[in-house]
Tab-separated table of C-alpha atoms in Angstrom:
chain	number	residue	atom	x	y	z
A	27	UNK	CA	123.972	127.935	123.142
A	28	UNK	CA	120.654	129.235	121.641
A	29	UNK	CA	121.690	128.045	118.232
A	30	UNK	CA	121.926	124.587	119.690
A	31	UNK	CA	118.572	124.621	121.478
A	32	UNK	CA	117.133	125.413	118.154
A	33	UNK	CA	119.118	122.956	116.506
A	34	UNK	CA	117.953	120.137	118.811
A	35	UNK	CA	114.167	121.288	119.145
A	36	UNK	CA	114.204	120.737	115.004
A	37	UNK	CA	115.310	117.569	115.745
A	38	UNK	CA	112.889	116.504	118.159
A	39	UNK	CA	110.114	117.963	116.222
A	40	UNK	CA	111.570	116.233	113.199
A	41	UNK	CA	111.458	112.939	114.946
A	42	UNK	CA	108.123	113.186	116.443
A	43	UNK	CA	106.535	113.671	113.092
A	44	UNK	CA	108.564	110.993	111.532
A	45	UNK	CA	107.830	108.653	114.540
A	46	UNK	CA	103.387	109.705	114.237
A	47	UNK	CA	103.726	108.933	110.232
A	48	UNK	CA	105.238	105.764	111.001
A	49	UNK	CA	102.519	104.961	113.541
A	50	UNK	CA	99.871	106.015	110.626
A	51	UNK	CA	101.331	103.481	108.165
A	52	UNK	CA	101.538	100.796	110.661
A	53	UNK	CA	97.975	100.872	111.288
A	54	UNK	CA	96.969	101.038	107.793
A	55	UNK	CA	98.978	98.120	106.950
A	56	UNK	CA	96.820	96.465	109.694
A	57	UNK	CA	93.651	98.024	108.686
A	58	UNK	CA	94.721	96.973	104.681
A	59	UNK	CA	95.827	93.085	105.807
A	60	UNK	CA	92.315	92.761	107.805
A	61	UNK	CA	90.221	93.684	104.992
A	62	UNK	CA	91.861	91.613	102.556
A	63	UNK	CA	91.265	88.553	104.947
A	64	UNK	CA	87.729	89.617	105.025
A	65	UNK	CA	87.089	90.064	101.766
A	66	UNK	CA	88.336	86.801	101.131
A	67	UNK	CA	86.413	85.160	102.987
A	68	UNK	CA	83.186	86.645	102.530
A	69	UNK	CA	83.714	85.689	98.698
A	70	UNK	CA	84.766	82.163	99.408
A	71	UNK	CA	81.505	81.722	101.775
A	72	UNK	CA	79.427	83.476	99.082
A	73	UNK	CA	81.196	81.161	96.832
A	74	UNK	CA	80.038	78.187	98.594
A	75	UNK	CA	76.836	78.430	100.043
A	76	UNK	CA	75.432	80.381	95.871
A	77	UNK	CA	76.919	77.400	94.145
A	78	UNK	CA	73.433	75.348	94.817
A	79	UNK	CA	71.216	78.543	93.981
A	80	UNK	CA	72.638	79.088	90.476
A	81	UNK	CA	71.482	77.316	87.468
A	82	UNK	CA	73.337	76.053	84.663
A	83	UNK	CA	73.091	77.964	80.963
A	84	UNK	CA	71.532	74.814	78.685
């Protein structure tokens, strides 16, 4: 019976961890999908309001 406690406490502590890394990634896919969408969009606006600031090479 001891052997199986251990057994399933390994388990659970192998799950847990597995479970908390997943939960890690998740956010960072988050975290990775919001700055792309800002980053895009600060160089579009950028894009936009520069274009009647620059001068043309004569």
């Amino acid at each position: 019976m001891q052997t199986l406690l251990k057994i399933a406490g390994a388990i659970l502590v192998i799950w847990a961890a597995f479970w908390m890394i997943g939960l890690v990634l998740k956010a960072v896919g988050w975290l990775l999908v919001a700055a792309a969408v800002v980053t895009i969009g600060y160089v579009g606006y950028k894009a936009v309001t520069s274009g009647s600031e620059r001068k043309q090479i004569r």
